[in-house]
Amino acid sequence: MIADFEYFAPKTVKEALSLLSQYKEAKIIAGGQSLLVVLKQRLFSPEYLIDIKGISALDYINYEEGKGLRIGALTPHRTIEKSPVIQKYFPVLSEMENNIATIQTRNWGTIGGNICHGDPAGDPAPVFIALKAKLKLASLGGERVIDMQEFSKDYLEVALDPGEMLSEIQIPKPAPHTGTAHDKLMVMKGDMGIIGAAVSIVLDSKGKCEDARIVLSNAASVPLRAGKAEKKLIGKVLNDALLAEAGELASAEADPPADVHGSAEYRREMVKVFVRRAAAKALERARAA
Amino acid sequence: MAETKSEVFGNFSILGKAIPRVDARAKVTGEAKYAADYEFADMLWGQIKRSPYPHARILNIDTSKAERLPGVKAVTTGKDFGGFKWGWSGPTRDEEPLAVEKVRYLYEGVAAVAAVDEDTANEACDLIEVEYEPLPGVFDVLEAMKPGAPLVHENRPGNICVEYHWNFGDVDKAFAESYLVREDTFQTPRMAKGYLEPPAVVSYWPDSNHVVYIGAKGSPYFPYRLLSRCFNLPLSNVRIITPIIGSDFGGTKNDMTPADYSAVMLAKKTGRPVKIVTSQYDVLTTDLRRHPMWLTVKTGVTKDGILKATYLKAVADGGAYTRMSPLTMMLTGCLTTLPYKLPNYKYDCYNYFTNNPSSAAMRGHGLYHSRFAADVQLDMIAEELGLDPVEIRMKNAIENPEPGKVYTAVNDVHVATCGVQECIEKVAEAVNWKARKGKKKVEGSKAYGMGFAAATYNSGTKLSAHNACAAIIRVCEDGSVNYLTGATDVGQGSDTIMCAIAAEVLGIGLEDIDLKRVDTAFTPVDPGSYGSRVTVLAGQAARNAALDVKQQLLEVAAQQFGVKPEDVEIKNKQVFVKSNPTRNMSWERLVRTACYDTPGKVIIGRGYSTQGISLLGLADFSKGVGDIGTNYSFTAEANEVEVDTETGVVKCTDNSVIAHDCGFPLNTQAVESQVQGGAYHQGIAAAIYEEFKMDSGQTLNANLIDYKRPRAYEAPMTQVIHVLTNDPYGPFGAKEASEGSCCSAPPAIVNAIYNATGVWIKDLPTQPEKVFWALKAKKEEKKGRKKK
Ligand SMILES: Cc1cc2nc3c(=O)[nH]c(=O)nc-3n(C[C@H](O)[C@H](O)[C@H](O)COP(=O)(O)OP(=O)(O)OC[C@H]3O[C@@H](n4cnc5c(N)ncnc54)[C@H](O)[C@@H]3O)c2cc1C
């Protein structure tokens, strides 16, 4: 059972921010898909809940050639999955969303809630990092923009200051010949990945790998960039053997947990498979782009 | 994908085809009332205070703070029950409603509270102070069996809960004479029953001498008897009312929980209705689970693959209390002699107490374990002998006895009808088994394979003590009919079958019958919904009660027509003289005539089942002989799987077929949906997905995200083929439907994984990591061999 709390339902960002500055101990609730679980488990019992789900101004998807993609923090997973703009310019996001939970959860859970929950098993964060996303954080004092990669601090811990909330995710327009892909190990469709990998590959005009990002979920206490694996690919003409080597390197970099779904050793083996699989798909896309 | 054909069997007005469920409308519209939906004026909420230790002595319970909390109306502890203990049978009464001296599993109930609302009840539980002396526990059978291990029950040395040692024929001689003898050990996990409706109860005392209990119980005459003994009331004063039940699958909804006894005690103390609804978390951490078992099977065969002997050793984790373990171990052993001819058989079993939540019945009770082990091993044997899996099964399968004859197994199990050969043939044909042979399909990292299995199950299970089902049929003066049953529909569709049988016999429509669910104040006593017994035994009661009514009405009609009762028939609500159907009257007119003609009759029919009681005698648990069932169903199944050879993830494809011999499908739709939902789906769950993971008595995945329960995506529709054998011991030829087919999926899946990849997974479920390491070991072994 959830402990008692006081409940606020601001309708604007400004209202939300002033409530946040007034009640330092308050917790934000968006779709509640993750928060309600931890509240029921009494992992913590906030005295105040600020329900931001009604702030419709933060539910949007905008794409402009120059600026790239902007997603409001309160955009539901399902909206991203089904968005024609996203399917056209960032198909990887739609695919990733399609594998999150069930339709019910995707209809109500928000992209901002997912990221702010800070679960290292979450799927969007690695994909956003692979896409070089930035986050816009708002407080009464103003706004700041940080790299998605800097946001995750530890297991269920993110770089939100007291009084601050996430308002927007910003994804730059990818360089030409970029391919991005995501894949994860599921026993059943919609599972949190036992291991997940997001890979982005940029090819130069000669087909050499100019840049690569390899980001893992559920392989450490935060979304993990496999730097050594990335370096292995950069500057080379890629082939299956190199992708497999990248998988091996990423596996060595991973420090995965052990739980009811798999041992750490198994997860390390799976890092090899999923880095290779996601990289192969990313490469294919980069070549086609 | 092959689809199930809709067919019509027999020459009946209602039976033998798809019959719409009588409870469908109420369930779909939300009108159906489940236990948790009951509300009464002045009702209190109850809550259970649970132990934070899996094994501890209770030194003191201080309820004073809880009692002082405003809104709390009563608190109870185990001491209030005056030493009452209960269990599955007299000698196994080892459990208290709330633990008094010792807790034996994590979250066992130690006290309960009734308060004006749920919040207050929860808060009061937090205020109850319990002093414990934690004790070392035993959490698996290997620990439990060690000499000097902590004892779960001080009076049960060696932590032995149940053991049986049976021996039929001469297995040693048969092994010595066998061409091939194999021994393999298999493992089955603890599983959740999977009801979405958590147990709930509301109880009140209309006066100090009568109790009313409304609860989600599939076997309401269990609490009837137990509450009578617990509260020292004659049975006549115990009123159990059965609401709609949101499924059961064995175990908790047959048996009692701390919440059941506590609600009744708190209602007694307060004089007000008390309701307790168990949370899903409490269900997943404390409710009865399927036994985890270790099964070592040794089997000898001739060069041609004919079974000579089997020695089965089963070791089970029974958990904290005996519950139904004696029956589980009986069922695990007693039908190893079906569905194949087995001339020599030996069975040793050991069920140990541990400090885990108690284990108990679950769909496919017992047989699920031994059939999994034996039917996988049969494929291993076939492989060694170079035989085809279908061929070896056909060779050994019991033939359908000639009408009037009976097949007798070595342990005196009697089978009047056996469609297993026909099931095997039909499945093999439907999946085109021969054409598949040797063809292995590999696409990238995906390997595909198909596996085969056959199984059996006892229907109309007969235990010691009371076994008969009964029915009362009241005909109202307008021609409508009340059907009063002691049997409980927990979702399997038995209410529909009871109405259909009565309507068929009476010659009226399904819609003319209104079924009254169990209310022990009015309905006849019944053993309960377990052991696939309801359709077979309550169905016979339905038939007998309807025949009784019909006879009474035919006598009235005969008088009217001036003929003998046997010259009159009733069909489609028309009553007519058989030799001259133009002499007729309507059903309504006949009923009215019967009721209104001076002095007027009251038409009440009654009937009870006789087949379960005396036909072939009862089974002897200590020796493992005799019939646990009234008759036996048979199944064959083929399943195709897709294995990701890089990750170990196994998935079912939609290519699967189950042929099921349920004797005669009274309601084809119910049989098909039971086989699809309650057998195939649950079988897949057991084979690939479900397992409670434990650590020192704590359930690690007590939620439906981490406890993997497959959905329709993971277990697509299977094709169902009906095989008819018309068993003489079931109503209209019927036997049980779909507990047998629940037992064939796990071996079929494991055999399919072998077919796809060449690795045997001997412990269920076939979760990805297990399959992955097995594949890796095989690859390395291959490499090793190449190097040499
Ligand atoms: C059955 C199920 C399966 C799931 N499977 C997956 C999966 O496969 N992959 C995956 O990635 N996720 C999965 N999830 C998690 C889910 O996608 C998200 O975590 C969820 O959608 C969070 O969104 P929400 O709006 O419900 O957030 P909430 O639960 O309301 O909030 C989550 C956290 O974020 C904080 N928060 C929310 N919005 C903001 C904001 N704008 N600014 C600052 N802090 C904020 C809250 O305070 C809280 O700490 C699953 C969840 C469920 C229930």
PDB file of C-alpha atoms and ligand atoms in Angstrom, chain A residues 20 26-38 44 49-53 58 73-77 96-97 99-102 105-106 108-119 121-126 137 151 156 158 160 164-168 182 184 186 189-193, chain B residues 704-705, ligand 1:
ATOM      1  CA  LEU A  20       8.587  22.289  -6.866  1.00  0.00           C
ATOM      2  CA  ALA A  26       8.000  16.775  -3.412  1.00  0.00           C
ATOM      3  CA  LYS A  27       8.128  14.077  -6.028  1.00  0.00           C
ATOM      4  CA  ILE A  28       6.953  14.550  -9.590  1.00  0.00           C
ATOM      5  CA  ILE A  29       4.520  12.031 -10.989  1.00  0.00           C
ATOM      6  CA  ALA A  30       3.889  11.879 -14.727  1.00  0.00           C
ATOM      7  CA  GLY A  31       2.329   8.640 -16.019  1.00  0.00           C
ATOM      8  CA  GLY A  32       3.117   6.885 -12.754  1.00  0.00           C
ATOM      9  CA  GLN A  33       4.127   3.703 -14.581  1.00  0.00           C
ATOM     10  CA  SER A  34       7.414   3.494 -12.738  1.00  0.00           C
ATOM     11  CA  LEU A  35       6.774   5.720  -9.752  1.00  0.00           C
ATOM     12  CA  LEU A  36       3.686   3.878  -8.532  1.00  0.00           C
ATOM     13  CA  VAL A  37       5.644   0.640  -8.461  1.00  0.00           C
ATOM     14  CA  VAL A  38       8.307   2.053  -6.149  1.00  0.00           C
ATOM     15  CA  PHE A  44      10.218   5.759  -0.561  1.00  0.00           C
ATOM     16  CA  LEU A  49       3.182  14.435  -5.210  1.00  0.00           C
ATOM     17  CA  ILE A  50       3.112  16.909  -8.058  1.00  0.00           C
ATOM     18  CA  ASP A  51       1.185  15.400 -10.928  1.00  0.00           C
ATOM     19  CA  ILE A  52       2.426  16.997 -14.151  1.00  0.00           C
ATOM     20  CA  LYS A  53       0.513  14.707 -16.509  1.00  0.00           C
ATOM     21  CA  LEU A  58       4.867  19.468 -22.695  1.00  0.00           C
ATOM     22  CA  ALA A  73       8.883  15.453 -21.675  1.00  0.00           C
ATOM     23  CA  LEU A  74       5.235  14.504 -21.278  1.00  0.00           C
ATOM     24  CA  THR A  75       4.888  12.890 -24.689  1.00  0.00           C
ATOM     25  CA  PRO A  76       3.557   9.355 -24.177  1.00  0.00           C
ATOM     26  CA  HIS A  77       5.592   6.426 -25.484  1.00  0.00           C
ATOM     27  CA  MET A  96      12.522   0.974 -29.662  1.00  0.00           C
ATOM     28  CA  GLU A  97       9.187   2.245 -28.352  1.00  0.00           C
ATOM     29  CA  ASN A  99       9.288  -2.985 -27.707  1.00  0.00           C
ATOM     30  CA  ILE A 100       8.564  -1.133 -24.473  1.00  0.00           C
ATOM     31  CA  ALA A 101       6.054  -2.816 -22.178  1.00  0.00           C
ATOM     32  CA  THR A 102       2.468  -3.149 -23.340  1.00  0.00           C
ATOM     33  CA  THR A 105       1.798   1.259 -20.391  1.00  0.00           C
ATOM     34  CA  ARG A 106       2.935   3.024 -23.545  1.00  0.00           C
ATOM     35  CA  TRP A 108       0.093   6.362 -20.257  1.00  0.00           C
ATOM     36  CA  GLY A 109       3.824   6.359 -19.529  1.00  0.00           C
ATOM     37  CA  THR A 110       5.822   9.359 -20.741  1.00  0.00           C
ATOM     38  CA  ILE A 111       9.226   9.597 -22.312  1.00  0.00           C
ATOM     39  CA  GLY A 112      10.338  12.111 -19.674  1.00  0.00           C
ATOM     40  CA  GLY A 113       9.216   9.834 -16.867  1.00  0.00           C
ATOM     41  CA  ASN A 114      11.185   6.981 -18.353  1.00  0.00           C
ATOM     42  CA  ILE A 115      14.402   8.981 -18.512  1.00  0.00           C
ATOM     43  CA  CYS A 116      13.990  10.645 -15.113  1.00  0.00           C
ATOM     44  CA  HIS A 117      13.322   7.294 -13.468  1.00  0.00           C
ATOM     45  CA  GLY A 118      16.975   6.526 -14.187  1.00  0.00           C
ATOM     46  CA  ASP A 119      16.583   2.789 -14.612  1.00  0.00           C
ATOM     47  CA  ALA A 121      17.577  -1.217 -17.897  1.00  0.00           C
ATOM     48  CA  GLY A 122      15.485   1.417 -19.685  1.00  0.00           C
ATOM     49  CA  ASP A 123      15.596   1.516 -23.463  1.00  0.00           C
ATOM     50  CA  PRO A 124      15.220   5.168 -24.446  1.00  0.00           C
ATOM     51  CA  ALA A 125      18.354   6.478 -22.695  1.00  0.00           C
ATOM     52  CA  PRO A 126      20.868   4.359 -24.654  1.00  0.00           C
ATOM     53  CA  LEU A 137      15.944  21.019 -17.638  1.00  0.00           C
ATOM     54  CA  PHE A 151      22.160  12.810 -16.955  1.00  0.00           C
ATOM     55  CA  LEU A 156      17.673   5.259 -10.222  1.00  0.00           C
ATOM     56  CA  VAL A 158      19.680  11.326 -12.344  1.00  0.00           C
ATOM     57  CA  LEU A 160      18.105  16.732 -11.544  1.00  0.00           C
ATOM     58  CA  GLU A 164      14.184  21.121 -11.409  1.00  0.00           C
ATOM     59  CA  MET A 165      12.219  19.155 -13.976  1.00  0.00           C
ATOM     60  CA  LEU A 166      12.859  17.784 -17.437  1.00  0.00           C
ATOM     61  CA  SER A 167      10.987  19.673 -20.084  1.00  0.00           C
ATOM     62  CA  GLU A 168      12.377  18.585 -23.438  1.00  0.00           C
ATOM     63  CA  HIS A 182      18.493  -0.814 -31.180  1.00  0.00           C
ATOM     64  CA  LYS A 184      17.464  -6.067 -26.747  1.00  0.00           C
ATOM     65  CA  MET A 186      13.513 -10.209 -24.369  1.00  0.00           C
ATOM     66  CA  LYS A 189       7.947  -8.945 -26.259  1.00  0.00           C
ATOM     67  CA  GLY A 190       7.815  -5.799 -24.153  1.00  0.00           C
ATOM     68  CA  ASP A 191      10.206  -7.053 -21.493  1.00  0.00           C
ATOM     69  CA  MET A 192      12.820  -4.771 -20.061  1.00  0.00           C
ATOM     70  CA  GLY A 193      15.891  -5.954 -21.941  1.00  0.00           C
TER      71      GLY A 193
ATOM     72  CA  LEU B 704       3.798 -10.520 -12.802  1.00  0.00           C
ATOM     73  CA  ILE B 705       6.599  -8.657 -14.553  1.00  0.00           C
TER      74      ILE B 705
HETATM   75  C1  LIG C   1       4.930  -3.425 -17.330  1.00  0.00           C
HETATM   76  C2  LIG C   1       5.985  -2.413 -17.623  1.00  0.00           C
HETATM   77  C3  LIG C   1       6.958  -2.732 -18.539  1.00  0.00           C
HETATM   78  C4  LIG C   1       7.930  -1.818 -18.845  1.00  0.00           C
HETATM   79  N1  LIG C   1       8.843  -2.145 -19.805  1.00  0.00           N
HETATM   80  C5  LIG C   1       9.770  -1.226 -20.147  1.00  0.00           C
HETATM   81  C6  LIG C   1      10.724  -1.491 -21.165  1.00  0.00           C
HETATM   82  O1  LIG C   1      10.703  -2.544 -21.777  1.00  0.00           O
HETATM   83  N2  LIG C   1      11.653  -0.566 -21.438  1.00  0.00           N
HETATM   84  C7  LIG C   1      11.700   0.617 -20.782  1.00  0.00           C
HETATM   85  O2  LIG C   1      12.554   1.420 -21.079  1.00  0.00           O
HETATM   86  N3  LIG C   1      10.810   0.909 -19.825  1.00  0.00           N
HETATM   87  C8  LIG C   1       9.853   0.027 -19.488  1.00  0.00           C
HETATM   88  N4  LIG C   1       8.963   0.312 -18.499  1.00  0.00           N
HETATM   89  C9  LIG C   1       9.112   1.592 -17.775  1.00  0.00           C
HETATM   90  C10 LIG C   1       8.299   2.693 -18.447  1.00  0.00           C
HETATM   91  O3  LIG C   1       8.549   2.813 -19.788  1.00  0.00           O
HETATM   92  C11 LIG C   1       8.697   4.047 -17.957  1.00  0.00           C
HETATM   93  O4  LIG C   1       9.558   4.030 -16.946  1.00  0.00           O
HETATM   94  C12 LIG C   1       7.471   4.839 -17.717  1.00  0.00           C
HETATM   95  O5  LIG C   1       6.819   5.036 -18.913  1.00  0.00           O
HETATM   96  C13 LIG C   1       7.791   6.118 -16.992  1.00  0.00           C
HETATM   97  O6  LIG C   1       6.950   7.146 -17.410  1.00  0.00           O
HETATM   98  P1  LIG C   1       5.887   7.754 -16.464  1.00  0.00           P
HETATM   99  O7  LIG C   1       5.360   8.935 -17.150  1.00  0.00           O
HETATM  100  O8  LIG C   1       4.917   6.733 -16.102  1.00  0.00           O
HETATM  101  O9  LIG C   1       6.783   8.192 -15.193  1.00  0.00           O
HETATM  102  P2  LIG C   1       6.464   8.169 -13.677  1.00  0.00           P
HETATM  103  O10 LIG C   1       6.352   6.775 -13.196  1.00  0.00           O
HETATM  104  O11 LIG C   1       5.350   9.068 -13.367  1.00  0.00           O
HETATM  105  O12 LIG C   1       7.797   8.812 -13.104  1.00  0.00           O
HETATM  106  C14 LIG C   1       9.008   8.107 -13.119  1.00  0.00           C
HETATM  107  C15 LIG C   1      10.080   8.928 -12.420  1.00  0.00           C
HETATM  108  O13 LIG C   1      10.416  10.066 -13.182  1.00  0.00           O
HETATM  109  C16 LIG C   1      10.164  11.281 -12.465  1.00  0.00           C
HETATM  110  N5  LIG C   1       9.642  12.224 -13.461  1.00  0.00           N
HETATM  111  C17 LIG C   1       8.637  11.961 -14.349  1.00  0.00           C
HETATM  112  N6  LIG C   1       8.522  12.981 -15.216  1.00  0.00           N
HETATM  113  C18 LIG C   1       9.459  13.893 -14.873  1.00  0.00           C
HETATM  114  C19 LIG C   1       9.857  15.157 -15.419  1.00  0.00           C
HETATM  115  N7  LIG C   1       9.266  15.674 -16.512  1.00  0.00           N
HETATM  116  N8  LIG C   1      10.861  15.802 -14.822  1.00  0.00           N
HETATM  117  C20 LIG C   1      11.483  15.281 -13.732  1.00  0.00           C
HETATM  118  N9  LIG C   1      11.176  14.108 -13.195  1.00  0.00           N
HETATM  119  C21 LIG C   1      10.169  13.407 -13.757  1.00  0.00           C
HETATM  120  C22 LIG C   1       9.226  10.893 -11.363  1.00  0.00           C
HETATM  121  O14 LIG C   1       9.405  11.726 -10.248  1.00  0.00           O
HETATM  122  C23 LIG C   1       9.678   9.491 -11.079  1.00  0.00           C
HETATM  123  O15 LIG C   1      10.801   9.483 -10.255  1.00  0.00           O
HETATM  124  C24 LIG C   1       7.971  -0.572 -18.182  1.00  0.00           C
HETATM  125  C25 LIG C   1       7.002  -0.260 -17.239  1.00  0.00           C
HETATM  126  C26 LIG C   1       6.003  -1.175 -16.947  1.00  0.00           C
HETATM  127  C27 LIG C   1       4.966  -0.805 -15.943  1.00  0.00           C
END
